[in-house]
mmCIF file of C-alpha atoms in Angstrom:
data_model
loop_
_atom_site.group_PDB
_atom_site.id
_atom_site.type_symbol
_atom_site.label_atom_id
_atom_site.label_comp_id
_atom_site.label_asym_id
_atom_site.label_seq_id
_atom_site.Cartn_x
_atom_site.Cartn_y
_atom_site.Cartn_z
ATOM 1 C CA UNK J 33 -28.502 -100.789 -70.345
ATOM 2 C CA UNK J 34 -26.779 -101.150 -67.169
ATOM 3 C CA UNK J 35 -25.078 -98.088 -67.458
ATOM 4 C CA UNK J 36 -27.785 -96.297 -68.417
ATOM 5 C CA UNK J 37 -29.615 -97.472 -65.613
ATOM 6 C CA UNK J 38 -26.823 -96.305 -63.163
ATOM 7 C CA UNK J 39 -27.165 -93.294 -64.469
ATOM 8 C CA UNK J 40 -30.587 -92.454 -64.133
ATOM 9 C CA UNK J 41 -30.032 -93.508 -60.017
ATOM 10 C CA UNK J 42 -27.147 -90.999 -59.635
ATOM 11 C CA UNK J 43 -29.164 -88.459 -61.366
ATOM 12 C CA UNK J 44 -32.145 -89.583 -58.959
ATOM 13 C CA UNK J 45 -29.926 -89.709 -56.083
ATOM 14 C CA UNK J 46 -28.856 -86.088 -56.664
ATOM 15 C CA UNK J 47 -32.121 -84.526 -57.520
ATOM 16 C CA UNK J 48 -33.778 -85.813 -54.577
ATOM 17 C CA UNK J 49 -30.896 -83.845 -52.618
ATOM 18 C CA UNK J 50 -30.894 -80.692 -54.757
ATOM 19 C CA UNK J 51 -34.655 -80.905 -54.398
ATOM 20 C CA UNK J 52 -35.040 -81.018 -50.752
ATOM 21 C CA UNK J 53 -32.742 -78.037 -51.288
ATOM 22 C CA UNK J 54 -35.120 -75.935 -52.776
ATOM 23 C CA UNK J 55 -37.763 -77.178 -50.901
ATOM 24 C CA UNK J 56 -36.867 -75.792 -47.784
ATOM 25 C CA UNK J 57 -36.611 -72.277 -48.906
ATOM 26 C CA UNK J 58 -40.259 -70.566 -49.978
ATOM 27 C CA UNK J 59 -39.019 -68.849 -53.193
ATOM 28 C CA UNK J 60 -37.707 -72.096 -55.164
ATOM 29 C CA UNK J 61 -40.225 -74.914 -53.034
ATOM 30 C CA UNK J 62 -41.976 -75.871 -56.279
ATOM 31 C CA UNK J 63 -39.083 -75.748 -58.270
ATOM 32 C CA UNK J 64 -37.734 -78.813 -55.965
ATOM 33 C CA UNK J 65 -40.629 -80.551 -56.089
ATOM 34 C CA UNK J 66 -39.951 -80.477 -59.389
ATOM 35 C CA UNK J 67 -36.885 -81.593 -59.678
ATOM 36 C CA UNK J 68 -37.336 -84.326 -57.237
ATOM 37 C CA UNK J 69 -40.473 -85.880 -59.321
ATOM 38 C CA UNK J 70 -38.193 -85.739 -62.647
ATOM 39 C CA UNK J 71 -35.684 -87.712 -60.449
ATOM 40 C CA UNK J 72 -38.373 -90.182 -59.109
ATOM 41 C CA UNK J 73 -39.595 -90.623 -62.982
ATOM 42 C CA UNK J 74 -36.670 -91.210 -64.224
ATOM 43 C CA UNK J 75 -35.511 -93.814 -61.637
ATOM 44 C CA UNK J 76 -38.672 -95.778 -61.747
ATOM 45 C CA UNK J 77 -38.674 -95.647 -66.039
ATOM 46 C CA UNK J 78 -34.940 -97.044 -65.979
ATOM 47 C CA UNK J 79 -36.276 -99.983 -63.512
ATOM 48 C CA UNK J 80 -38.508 -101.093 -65.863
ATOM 49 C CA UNK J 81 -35.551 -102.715 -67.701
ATOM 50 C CA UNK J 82 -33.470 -104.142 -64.749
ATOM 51 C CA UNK J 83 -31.661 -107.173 -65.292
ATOM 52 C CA UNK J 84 -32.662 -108.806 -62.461
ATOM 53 C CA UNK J 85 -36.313 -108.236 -63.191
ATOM 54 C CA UNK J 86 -38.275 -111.145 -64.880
ATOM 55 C CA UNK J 87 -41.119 -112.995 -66.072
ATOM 56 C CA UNK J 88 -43.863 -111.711 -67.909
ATOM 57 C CA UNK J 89 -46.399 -112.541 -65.296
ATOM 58 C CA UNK J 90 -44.587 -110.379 -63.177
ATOM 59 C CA UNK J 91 -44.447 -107.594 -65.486
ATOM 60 C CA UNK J 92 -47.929 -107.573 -65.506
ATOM 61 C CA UNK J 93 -48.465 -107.270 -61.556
ATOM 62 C CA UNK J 94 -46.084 -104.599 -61.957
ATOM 63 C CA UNK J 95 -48.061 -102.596 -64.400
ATOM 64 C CA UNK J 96 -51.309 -103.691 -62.363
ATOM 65 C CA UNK J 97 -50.127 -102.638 -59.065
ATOM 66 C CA UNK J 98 -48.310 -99.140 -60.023
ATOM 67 C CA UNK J 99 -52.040 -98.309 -62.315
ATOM 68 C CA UNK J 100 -54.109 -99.489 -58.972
ATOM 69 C CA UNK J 101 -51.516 -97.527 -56.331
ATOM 70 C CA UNK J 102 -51.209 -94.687 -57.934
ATOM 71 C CA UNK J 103 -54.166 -93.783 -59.632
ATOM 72 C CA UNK J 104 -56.171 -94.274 -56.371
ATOM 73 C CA UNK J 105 -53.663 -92.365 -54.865
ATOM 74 C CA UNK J 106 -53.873 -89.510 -57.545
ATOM 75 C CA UNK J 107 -57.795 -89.499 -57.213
ATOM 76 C CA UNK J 108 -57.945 -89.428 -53.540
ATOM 77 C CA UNK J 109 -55.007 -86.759 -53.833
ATOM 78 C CA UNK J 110 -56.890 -84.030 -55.645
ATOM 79 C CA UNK J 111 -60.134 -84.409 -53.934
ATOM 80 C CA UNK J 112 -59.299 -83.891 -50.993
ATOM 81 C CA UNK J 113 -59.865 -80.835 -48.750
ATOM 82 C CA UNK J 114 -56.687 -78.684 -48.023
ATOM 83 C CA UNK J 115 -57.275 -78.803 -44.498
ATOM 84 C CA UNK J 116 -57.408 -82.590 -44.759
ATOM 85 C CA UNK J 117 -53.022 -82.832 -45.997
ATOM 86 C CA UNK J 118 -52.106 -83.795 -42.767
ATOM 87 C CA UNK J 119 -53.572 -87.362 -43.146
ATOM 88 C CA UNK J 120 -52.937 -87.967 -46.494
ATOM 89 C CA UNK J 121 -49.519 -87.369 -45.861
ATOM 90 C CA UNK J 122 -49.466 -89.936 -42.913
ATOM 91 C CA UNK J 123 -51.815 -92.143 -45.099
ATOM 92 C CA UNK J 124 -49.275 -91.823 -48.075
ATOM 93 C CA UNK J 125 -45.974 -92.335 -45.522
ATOM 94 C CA UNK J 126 -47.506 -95.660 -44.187
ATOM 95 C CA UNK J 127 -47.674 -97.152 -47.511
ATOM 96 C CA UNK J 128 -44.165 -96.490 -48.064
ATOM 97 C CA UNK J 129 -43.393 -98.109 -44.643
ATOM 98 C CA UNK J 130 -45.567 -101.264 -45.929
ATOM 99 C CA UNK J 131 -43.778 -101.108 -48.811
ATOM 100 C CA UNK J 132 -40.373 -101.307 -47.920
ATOM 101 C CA UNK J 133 -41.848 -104.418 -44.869
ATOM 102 C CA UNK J 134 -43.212 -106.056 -48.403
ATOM 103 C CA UNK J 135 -39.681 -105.652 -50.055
ATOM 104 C CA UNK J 136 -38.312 -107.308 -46.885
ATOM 105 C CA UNK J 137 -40.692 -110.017 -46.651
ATOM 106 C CA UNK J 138 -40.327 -110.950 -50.711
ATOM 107 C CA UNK J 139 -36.399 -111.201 -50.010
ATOM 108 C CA UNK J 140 -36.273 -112.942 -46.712
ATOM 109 C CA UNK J 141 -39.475 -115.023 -48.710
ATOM 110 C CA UNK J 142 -37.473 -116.188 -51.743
ATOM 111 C CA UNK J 143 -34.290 -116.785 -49.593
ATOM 112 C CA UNK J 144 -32.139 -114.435 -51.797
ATOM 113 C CA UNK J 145 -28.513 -115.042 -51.156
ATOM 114 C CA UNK J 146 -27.461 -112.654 -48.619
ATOM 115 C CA UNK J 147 -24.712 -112.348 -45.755
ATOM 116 C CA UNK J 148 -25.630 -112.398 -42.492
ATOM 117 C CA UNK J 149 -25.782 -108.759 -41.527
ATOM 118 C CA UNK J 150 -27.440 -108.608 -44.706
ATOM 119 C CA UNK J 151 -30.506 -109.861 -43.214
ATOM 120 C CA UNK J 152 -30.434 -108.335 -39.732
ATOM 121 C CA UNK J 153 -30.302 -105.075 -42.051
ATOM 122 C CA UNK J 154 -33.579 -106.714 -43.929
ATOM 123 C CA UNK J 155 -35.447 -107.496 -40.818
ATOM 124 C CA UNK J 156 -34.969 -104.204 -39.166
ATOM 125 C CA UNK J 157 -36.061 -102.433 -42.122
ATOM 126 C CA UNK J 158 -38.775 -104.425 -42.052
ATOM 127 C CA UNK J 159 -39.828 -103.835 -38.681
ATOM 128 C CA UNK J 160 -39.051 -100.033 -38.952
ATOM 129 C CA UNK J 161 -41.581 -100.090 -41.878
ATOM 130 C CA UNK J 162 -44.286 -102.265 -40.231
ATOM 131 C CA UNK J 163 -44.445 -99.757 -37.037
ATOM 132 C CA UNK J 164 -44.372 -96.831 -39.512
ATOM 133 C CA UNK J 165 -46.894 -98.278 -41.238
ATOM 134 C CA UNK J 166 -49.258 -99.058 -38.445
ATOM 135 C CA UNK J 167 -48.675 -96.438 -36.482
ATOM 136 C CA UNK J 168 -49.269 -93.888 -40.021
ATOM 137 C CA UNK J 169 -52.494 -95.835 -40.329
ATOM 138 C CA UNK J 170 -53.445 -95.049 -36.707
ATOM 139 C CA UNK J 171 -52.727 -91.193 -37.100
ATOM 140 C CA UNK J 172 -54.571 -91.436 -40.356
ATOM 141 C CA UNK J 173 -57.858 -92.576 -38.698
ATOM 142 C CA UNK J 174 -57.160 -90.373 -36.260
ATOM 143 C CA UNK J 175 -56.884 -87.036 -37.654
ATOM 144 C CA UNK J 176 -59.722 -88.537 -40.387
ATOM 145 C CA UNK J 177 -62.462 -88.776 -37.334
ATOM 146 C CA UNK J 178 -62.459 -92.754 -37.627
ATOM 147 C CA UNK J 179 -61.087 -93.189 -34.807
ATOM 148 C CA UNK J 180 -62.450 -90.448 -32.153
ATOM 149 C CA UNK J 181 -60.594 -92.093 -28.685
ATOM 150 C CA UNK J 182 -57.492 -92.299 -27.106
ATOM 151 C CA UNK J 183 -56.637 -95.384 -25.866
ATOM 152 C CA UNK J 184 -54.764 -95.337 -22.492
ATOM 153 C CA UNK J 185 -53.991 -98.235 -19.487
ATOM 154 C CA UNK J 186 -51.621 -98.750 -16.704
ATOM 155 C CA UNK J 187 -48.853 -99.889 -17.532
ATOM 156 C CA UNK J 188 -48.808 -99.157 -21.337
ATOM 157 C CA UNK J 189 -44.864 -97.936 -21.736
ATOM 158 C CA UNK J 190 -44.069 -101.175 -20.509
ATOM 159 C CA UNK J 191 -46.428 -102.789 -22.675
ATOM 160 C CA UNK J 192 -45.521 -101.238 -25.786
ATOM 161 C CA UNK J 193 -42.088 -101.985 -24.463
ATOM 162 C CA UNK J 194 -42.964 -105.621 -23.974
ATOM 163 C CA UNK J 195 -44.600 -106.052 -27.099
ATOM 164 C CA UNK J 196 -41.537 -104.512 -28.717
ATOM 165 C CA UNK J 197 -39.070 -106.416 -27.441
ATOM 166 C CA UNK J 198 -41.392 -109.936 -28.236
ATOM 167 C CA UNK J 199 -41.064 -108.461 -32.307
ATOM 168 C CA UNK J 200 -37.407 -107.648 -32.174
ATOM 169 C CA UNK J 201 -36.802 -111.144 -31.138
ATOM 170 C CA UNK J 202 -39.246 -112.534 -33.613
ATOM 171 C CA UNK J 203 -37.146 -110.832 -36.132
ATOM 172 C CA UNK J 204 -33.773 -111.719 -35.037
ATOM 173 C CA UNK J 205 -35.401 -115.467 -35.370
ATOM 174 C CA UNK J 206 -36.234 -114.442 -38.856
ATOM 175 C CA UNK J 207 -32.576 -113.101 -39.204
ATOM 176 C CA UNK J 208 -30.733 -115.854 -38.162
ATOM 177 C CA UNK J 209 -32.632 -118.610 -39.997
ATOM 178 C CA UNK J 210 -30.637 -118.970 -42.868
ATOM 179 C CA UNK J 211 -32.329 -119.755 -46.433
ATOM 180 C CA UNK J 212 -35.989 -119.772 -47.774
ATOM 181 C CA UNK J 213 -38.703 -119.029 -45.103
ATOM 182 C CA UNK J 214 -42.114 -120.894 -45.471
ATOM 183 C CA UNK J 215 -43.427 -117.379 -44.240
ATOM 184 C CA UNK J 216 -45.184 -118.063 -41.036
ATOM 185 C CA UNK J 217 -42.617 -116.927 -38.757
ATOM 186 C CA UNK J 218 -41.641 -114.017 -40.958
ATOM 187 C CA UNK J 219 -45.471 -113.068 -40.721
ATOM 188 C CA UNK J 220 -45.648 -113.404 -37.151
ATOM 189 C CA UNK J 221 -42.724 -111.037 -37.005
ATOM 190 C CA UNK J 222 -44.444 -108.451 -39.303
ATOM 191 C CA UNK J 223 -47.636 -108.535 -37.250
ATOM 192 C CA UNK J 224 -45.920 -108.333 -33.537
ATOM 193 C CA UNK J 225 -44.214 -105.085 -35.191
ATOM 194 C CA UNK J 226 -47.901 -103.936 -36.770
ATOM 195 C CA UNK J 227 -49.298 -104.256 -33.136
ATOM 196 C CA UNK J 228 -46.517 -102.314 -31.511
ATOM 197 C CA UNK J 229 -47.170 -99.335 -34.383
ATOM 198 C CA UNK J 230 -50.766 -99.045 -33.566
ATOM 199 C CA UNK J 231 -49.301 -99.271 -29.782
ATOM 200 C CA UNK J 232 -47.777 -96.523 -29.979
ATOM 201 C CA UNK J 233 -49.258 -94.311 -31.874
ATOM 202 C CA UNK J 234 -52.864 -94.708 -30.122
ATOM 203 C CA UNK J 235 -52.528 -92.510 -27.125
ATOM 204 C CA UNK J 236 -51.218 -89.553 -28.859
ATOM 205 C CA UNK J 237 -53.526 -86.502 -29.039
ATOM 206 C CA UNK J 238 -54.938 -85.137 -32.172
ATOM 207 C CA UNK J 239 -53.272 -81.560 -31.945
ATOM 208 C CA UNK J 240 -49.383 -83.699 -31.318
ATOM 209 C CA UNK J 241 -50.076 -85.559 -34.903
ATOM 210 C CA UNK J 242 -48.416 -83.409 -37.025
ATOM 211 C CA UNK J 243 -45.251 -84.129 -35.130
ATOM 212 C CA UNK J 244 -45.686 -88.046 -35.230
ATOM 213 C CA UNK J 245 -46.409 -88.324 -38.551
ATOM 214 C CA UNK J 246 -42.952 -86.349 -39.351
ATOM 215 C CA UNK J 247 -41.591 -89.051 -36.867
ATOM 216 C CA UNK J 248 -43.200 -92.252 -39.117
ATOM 217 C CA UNK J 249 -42.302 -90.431 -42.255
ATOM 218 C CA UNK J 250 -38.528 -90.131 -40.774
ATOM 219 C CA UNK J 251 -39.119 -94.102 -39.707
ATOM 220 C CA UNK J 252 -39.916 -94.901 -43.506
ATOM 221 C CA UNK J 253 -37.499 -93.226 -44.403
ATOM 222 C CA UNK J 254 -34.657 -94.854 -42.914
ATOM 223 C CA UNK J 255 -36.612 -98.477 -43.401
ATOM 224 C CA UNK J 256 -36.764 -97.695 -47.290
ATOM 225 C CA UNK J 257 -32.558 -96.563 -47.084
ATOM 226 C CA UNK J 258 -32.233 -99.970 -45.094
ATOM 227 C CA UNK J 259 -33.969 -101.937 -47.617
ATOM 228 C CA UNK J 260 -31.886 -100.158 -50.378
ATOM 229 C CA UNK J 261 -28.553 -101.477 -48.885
ATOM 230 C CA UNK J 262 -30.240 -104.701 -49.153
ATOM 231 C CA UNK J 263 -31.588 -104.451 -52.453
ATOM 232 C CA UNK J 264 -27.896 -102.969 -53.512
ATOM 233 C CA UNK J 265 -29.730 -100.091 -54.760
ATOM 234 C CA UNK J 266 -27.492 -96.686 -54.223
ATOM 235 C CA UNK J 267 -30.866 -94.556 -54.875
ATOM 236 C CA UNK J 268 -33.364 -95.965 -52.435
ATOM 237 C CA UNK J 269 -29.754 -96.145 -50.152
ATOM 238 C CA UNK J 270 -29.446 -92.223 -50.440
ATOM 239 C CA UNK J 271 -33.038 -91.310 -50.669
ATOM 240 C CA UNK J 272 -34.030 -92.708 -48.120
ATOM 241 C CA UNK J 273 -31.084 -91.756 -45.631
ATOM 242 C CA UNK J 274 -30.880 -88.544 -46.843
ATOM 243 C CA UNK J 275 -35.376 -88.141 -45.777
ATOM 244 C CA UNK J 276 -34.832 -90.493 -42.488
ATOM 245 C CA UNK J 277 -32.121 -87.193 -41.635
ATOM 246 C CA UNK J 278 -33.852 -84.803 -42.685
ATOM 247 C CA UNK J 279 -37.079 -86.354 -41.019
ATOM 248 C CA UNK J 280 -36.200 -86.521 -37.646
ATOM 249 C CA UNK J 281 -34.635 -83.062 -38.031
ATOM 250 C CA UNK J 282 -38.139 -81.918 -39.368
ATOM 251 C CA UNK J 283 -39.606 -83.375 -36.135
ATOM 252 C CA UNK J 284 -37.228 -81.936 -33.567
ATOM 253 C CA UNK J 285 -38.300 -78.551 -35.441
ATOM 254 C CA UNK J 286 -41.682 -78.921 -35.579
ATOM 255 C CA UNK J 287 -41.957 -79.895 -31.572
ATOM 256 C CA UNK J 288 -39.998 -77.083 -30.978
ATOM 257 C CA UNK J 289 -42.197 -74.696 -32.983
ATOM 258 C CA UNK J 290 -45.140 -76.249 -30.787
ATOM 259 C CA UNK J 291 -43.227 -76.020 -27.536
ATOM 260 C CA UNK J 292 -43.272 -78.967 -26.727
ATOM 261 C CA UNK J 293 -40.453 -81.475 -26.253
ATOM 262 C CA UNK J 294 -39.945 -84.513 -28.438
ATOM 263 C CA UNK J 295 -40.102 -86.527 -25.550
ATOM 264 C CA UNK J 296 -43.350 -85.097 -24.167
ATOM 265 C CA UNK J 297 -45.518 -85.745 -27.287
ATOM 266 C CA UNK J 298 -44.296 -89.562 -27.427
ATOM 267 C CA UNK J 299 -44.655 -90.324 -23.869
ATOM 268 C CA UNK J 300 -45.898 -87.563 -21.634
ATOM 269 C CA UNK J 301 -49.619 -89.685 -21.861
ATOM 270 C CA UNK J 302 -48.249 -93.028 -21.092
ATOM 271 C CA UNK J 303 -49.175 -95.260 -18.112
ATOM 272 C CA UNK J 304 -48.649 -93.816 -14.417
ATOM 273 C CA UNK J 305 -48.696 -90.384 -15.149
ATOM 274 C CA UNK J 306 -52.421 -90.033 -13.997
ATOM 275 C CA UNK J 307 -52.037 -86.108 -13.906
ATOM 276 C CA UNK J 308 -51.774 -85.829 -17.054
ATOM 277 C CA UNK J 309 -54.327 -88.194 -18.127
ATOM 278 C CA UNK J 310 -56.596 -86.572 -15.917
ATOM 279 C CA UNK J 311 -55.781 -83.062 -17.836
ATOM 280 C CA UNK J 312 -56.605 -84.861 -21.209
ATOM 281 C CA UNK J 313 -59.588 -86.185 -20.025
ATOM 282 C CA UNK R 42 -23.536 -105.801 -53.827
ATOM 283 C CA UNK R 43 -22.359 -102.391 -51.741
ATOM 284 C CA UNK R 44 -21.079 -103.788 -48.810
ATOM 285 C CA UNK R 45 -19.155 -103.328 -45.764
ATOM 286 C CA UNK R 46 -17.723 -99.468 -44.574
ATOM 287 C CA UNK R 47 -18.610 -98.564 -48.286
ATOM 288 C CA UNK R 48 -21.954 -98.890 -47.129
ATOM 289 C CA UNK R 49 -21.527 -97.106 -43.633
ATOM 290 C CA UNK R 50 -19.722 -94.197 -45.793
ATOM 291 C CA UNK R 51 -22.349 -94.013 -47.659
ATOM 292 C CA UNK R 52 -24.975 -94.172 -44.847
ATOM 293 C CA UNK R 53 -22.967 -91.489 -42.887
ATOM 294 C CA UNK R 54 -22.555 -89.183 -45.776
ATOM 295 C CA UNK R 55 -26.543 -89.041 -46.838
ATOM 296 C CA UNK R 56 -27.284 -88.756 -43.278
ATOM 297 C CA UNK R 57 -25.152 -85.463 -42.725
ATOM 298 C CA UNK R 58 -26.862 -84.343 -46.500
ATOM 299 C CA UNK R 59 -30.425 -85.338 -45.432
ATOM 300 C CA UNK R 60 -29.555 -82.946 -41.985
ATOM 301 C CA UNK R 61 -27.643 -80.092 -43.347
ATOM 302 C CA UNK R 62 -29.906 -79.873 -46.913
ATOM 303 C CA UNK R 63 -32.796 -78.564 -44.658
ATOM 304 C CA UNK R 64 -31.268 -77.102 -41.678
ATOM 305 C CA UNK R 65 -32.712 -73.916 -42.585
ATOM 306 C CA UNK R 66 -36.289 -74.345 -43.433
ATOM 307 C CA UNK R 67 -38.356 -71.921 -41.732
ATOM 308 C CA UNK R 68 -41.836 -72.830 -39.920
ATOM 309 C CA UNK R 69 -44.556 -71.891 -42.815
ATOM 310 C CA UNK R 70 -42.398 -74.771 -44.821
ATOM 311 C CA UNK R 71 -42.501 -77.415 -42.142
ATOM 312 C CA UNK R 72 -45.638 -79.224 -43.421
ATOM 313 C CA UNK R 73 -44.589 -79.522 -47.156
ATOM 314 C CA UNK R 74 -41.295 -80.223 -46.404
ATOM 315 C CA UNK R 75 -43.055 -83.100 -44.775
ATOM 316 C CA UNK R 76 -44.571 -84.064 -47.288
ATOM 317 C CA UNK R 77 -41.721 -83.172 -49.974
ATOM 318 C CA UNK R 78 -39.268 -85.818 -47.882
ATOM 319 C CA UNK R 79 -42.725 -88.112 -47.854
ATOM 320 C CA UNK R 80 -42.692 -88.319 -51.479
ATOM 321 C CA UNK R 81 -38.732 -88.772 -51.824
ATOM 322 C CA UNK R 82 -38.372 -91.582 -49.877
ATOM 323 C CA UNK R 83 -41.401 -93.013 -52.564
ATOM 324 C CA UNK R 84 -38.125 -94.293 -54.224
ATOM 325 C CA UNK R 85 -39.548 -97.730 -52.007
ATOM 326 C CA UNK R 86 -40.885 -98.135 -55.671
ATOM 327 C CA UNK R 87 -38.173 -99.154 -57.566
ATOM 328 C CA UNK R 88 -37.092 -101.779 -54.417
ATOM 329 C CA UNK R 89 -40.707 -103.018 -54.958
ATOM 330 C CA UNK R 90 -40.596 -103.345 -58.606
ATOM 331 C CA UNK R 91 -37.168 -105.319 -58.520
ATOM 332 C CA UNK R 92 -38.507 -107.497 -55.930
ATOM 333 C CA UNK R 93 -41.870 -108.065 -57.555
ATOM 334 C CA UNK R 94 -39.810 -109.000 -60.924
ATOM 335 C CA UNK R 95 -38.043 -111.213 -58.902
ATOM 336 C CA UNK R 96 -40.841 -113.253 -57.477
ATOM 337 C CA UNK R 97 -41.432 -117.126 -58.129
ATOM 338 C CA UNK R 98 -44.157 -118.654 -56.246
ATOM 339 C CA UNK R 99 -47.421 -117.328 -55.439
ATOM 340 C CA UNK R 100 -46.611 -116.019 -52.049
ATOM 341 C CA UNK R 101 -44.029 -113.698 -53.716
ATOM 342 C CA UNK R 102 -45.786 -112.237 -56.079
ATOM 343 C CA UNK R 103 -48.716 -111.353 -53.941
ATOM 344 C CA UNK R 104 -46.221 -109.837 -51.319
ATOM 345 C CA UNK R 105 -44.720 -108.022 -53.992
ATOM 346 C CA UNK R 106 -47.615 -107.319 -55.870
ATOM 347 C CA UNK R 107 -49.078 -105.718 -52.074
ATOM 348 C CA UNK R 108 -45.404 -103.810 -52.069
ATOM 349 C CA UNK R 109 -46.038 -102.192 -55.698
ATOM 350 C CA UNK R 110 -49.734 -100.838 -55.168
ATOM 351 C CA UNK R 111 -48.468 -99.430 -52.090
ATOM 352 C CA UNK R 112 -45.246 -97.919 -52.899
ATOM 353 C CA UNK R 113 -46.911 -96.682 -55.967
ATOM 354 C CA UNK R 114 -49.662 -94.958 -53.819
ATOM 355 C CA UNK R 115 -46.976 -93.238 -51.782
ATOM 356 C CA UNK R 116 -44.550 -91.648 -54.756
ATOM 357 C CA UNK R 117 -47.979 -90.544 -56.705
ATOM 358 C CA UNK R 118 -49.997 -89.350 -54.002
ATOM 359 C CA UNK R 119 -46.823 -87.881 -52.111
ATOM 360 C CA UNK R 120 -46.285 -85.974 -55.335
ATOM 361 C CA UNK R 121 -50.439 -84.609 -55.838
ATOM 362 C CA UNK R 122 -50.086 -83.357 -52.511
ATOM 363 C CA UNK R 123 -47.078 -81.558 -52.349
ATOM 364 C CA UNK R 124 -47.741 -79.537 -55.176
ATOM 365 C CA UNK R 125 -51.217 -79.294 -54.674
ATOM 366 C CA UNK R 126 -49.984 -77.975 -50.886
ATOM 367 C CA UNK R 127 -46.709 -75.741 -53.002
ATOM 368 C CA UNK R 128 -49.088 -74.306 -55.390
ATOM 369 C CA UNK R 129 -51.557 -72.912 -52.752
ATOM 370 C CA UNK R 130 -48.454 -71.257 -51.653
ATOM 371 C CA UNK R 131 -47.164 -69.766 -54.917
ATOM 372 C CA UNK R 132 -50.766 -68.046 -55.017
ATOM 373 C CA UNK R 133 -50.674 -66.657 -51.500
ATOM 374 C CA UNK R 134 -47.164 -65.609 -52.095
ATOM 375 C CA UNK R 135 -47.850 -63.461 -55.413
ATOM 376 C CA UNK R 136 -50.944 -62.296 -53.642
ATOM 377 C CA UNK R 137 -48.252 -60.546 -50.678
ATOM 378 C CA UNK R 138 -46.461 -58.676 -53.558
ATOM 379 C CA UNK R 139 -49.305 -57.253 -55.550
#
């Protein structure tokens, strides 16, 4: 079964690749959608059957969570209006970034036997996926009318900075502390990095969201490839290098299309500049 | 375990895939391509369903439970919307040549 399961990641691995492929070119687009979703299938069937996976409690969460995800996920995903995509697909790329700070927090959690760099590699991945997934959230809201302001003080860059820099060092606490965690500071850690998401994505405008949610989805990305060395897992390892490249590729292209520089729709609005705050306003 | 520079090869060599794969995507394609990537990196799943099956005490499995509803949401809904967004543009697309 092993084998078979290797299989079906290597197959995975290389119709994600082949599919992205396609997907970039308008005559074969739906063919690699195609092919990437037969890819995705058959990795998460072979899963099913993992050694490492256990318990029949735990089977039953897993059928219970993937029916509650997904079929939420495939309700709200064919109602909704084709001018509302945009936020689904930040909506949809934040709970992969939760995901993959879950996956973090279960291993760092349970203490699983792992080297050192190991868990630095786990804790950044986790804090990559917590900002994605805040900040995902906050463009969802956004671009969803829930959430009509921007929010903008003095001093924010450093702020976000600040607050940044308090939830690296969390996680380097988390890192370093070898063996089971009771979970509080590993918590901590999660939420420092869920406040600097919402941090940063709050004082972007509406019209710059497309390009920050191709940013976050890039972010997941690279936390779900992180998580994958982790895990040991060579498809999440290529998937989700091969989207955290071709992400922040994506976003370099789209600013460009909008004329406007990277750097300008991340932090053109922050603190000092009052010019530019005054345009806004 | 894949550890070490096997695992900076392979970091290095999907990186240079993930770039070059879509170097050529032209603007109309931007947004599903978003989404597209969006729905490959929904592999989170299988991490999430390994780590839920690996759970002992409560506080696992209701971290890993969280993981599974949400990485689910992200490879089923990444899927509905790419093709809903891909088939919109099949239509528009036969609708040019007629």
């Amino acid at each position: 079964m092993n084998f078979v399961i290797q299989v079906a990641y290597f197959a995975a691995a290389l119709l994600f690749i082949l599919g992205l492929r396609q997907m970039s070119s308008p005559a074969t687009a739906r063919r690699g959608i195609l092919w990437a979703g037969v890819g995705m299938l058959a990795a998460v069937l072979v899963t099913f059957f993992a050694p490492d996976v256990r318990g029949v409690g735990n089977y039953l969460l897993m059928f219970l969570g993937i029916g509650l995800g997904g079929g939420l996920a495939w309700w709200f995903g064919r109602r909704v209006a084709m001018t509302d995509m945009p936020q689904m697909i930040a909506l949809y790329n934040g709970m992969g970034g939760g995901a993959a700070a879950a996956i973090a927090a279960v291993e760092l959690v349970r203490g699983a036997p792992m080297s050192s760099a190991t868990q630095v590699l786990a804790a950044v991945g986790a804090l990559i996926g917590a900002v994605a997934f805040a900040g995902s959230l906050v463009a969802f809201a956004k671009l969803q009318r829930l959430l009509k302001s921007s929010l903008r003080f003095p001093r924010q860059r450093e702020t976000n900075l600040a607050v940044l820099a308090f939830a690296a060092l969390l996680g380097l606490l988390v890192a370093f502390t070898s063996g089971g965690h009771s979970g509080g500071m590993l918590f901590l850690f999660l939420a420092a990095a869920f406040v600097f998401g919402v941090l940063m994505a709050l004082p972007i405008g509406g019209a710059d969201m497309p390009v920050v949610i191709s940013l976050f989805n890039a972010l997941t990305g690279l936390a779900v490839g992180l998580e994958g060395f982790v895990l040991g897992n060579p498809a999440m390892m290529i998937a989700g290098i091969v989207v955290g490249a071709a992400g922040t590729l994506l976003t370099q292209l789209m600013a460009k299309a909008m004329n406007r520089p990277l750097g300008n729709v991340l932090f053109a609005q922050f603190g000092g500049d009052d010019a530019t705050v005054a345009a806004e306003g | 375990m894949i550890e070490g520079f096997v695992a900076l090869y392979i970091f290095m060599l999907a990186a240079i895939a993930g770039y070059e794969v879509i170097s050529k995507v032209p603007v109309i394609l931007h947004t599903p391509l978003m989404s597209g990537s969006n729905f490959v990196h929904g592999i989170v799943l299988v991490g999430a369903m390994v780590a839920l099956g690996q759970a002992q005490t409560g506080l696992e499995q209701l971290v890993g439970f969280v993981g599974v509803v949400l990485a689910a949401g992200n490879v089923v809904g990444g899927f509905v919307v790419t093709e809903r967004m891909l088939d919109m543009f099949k239509a528009s697309g036969r609708g040019d040549r007629r």
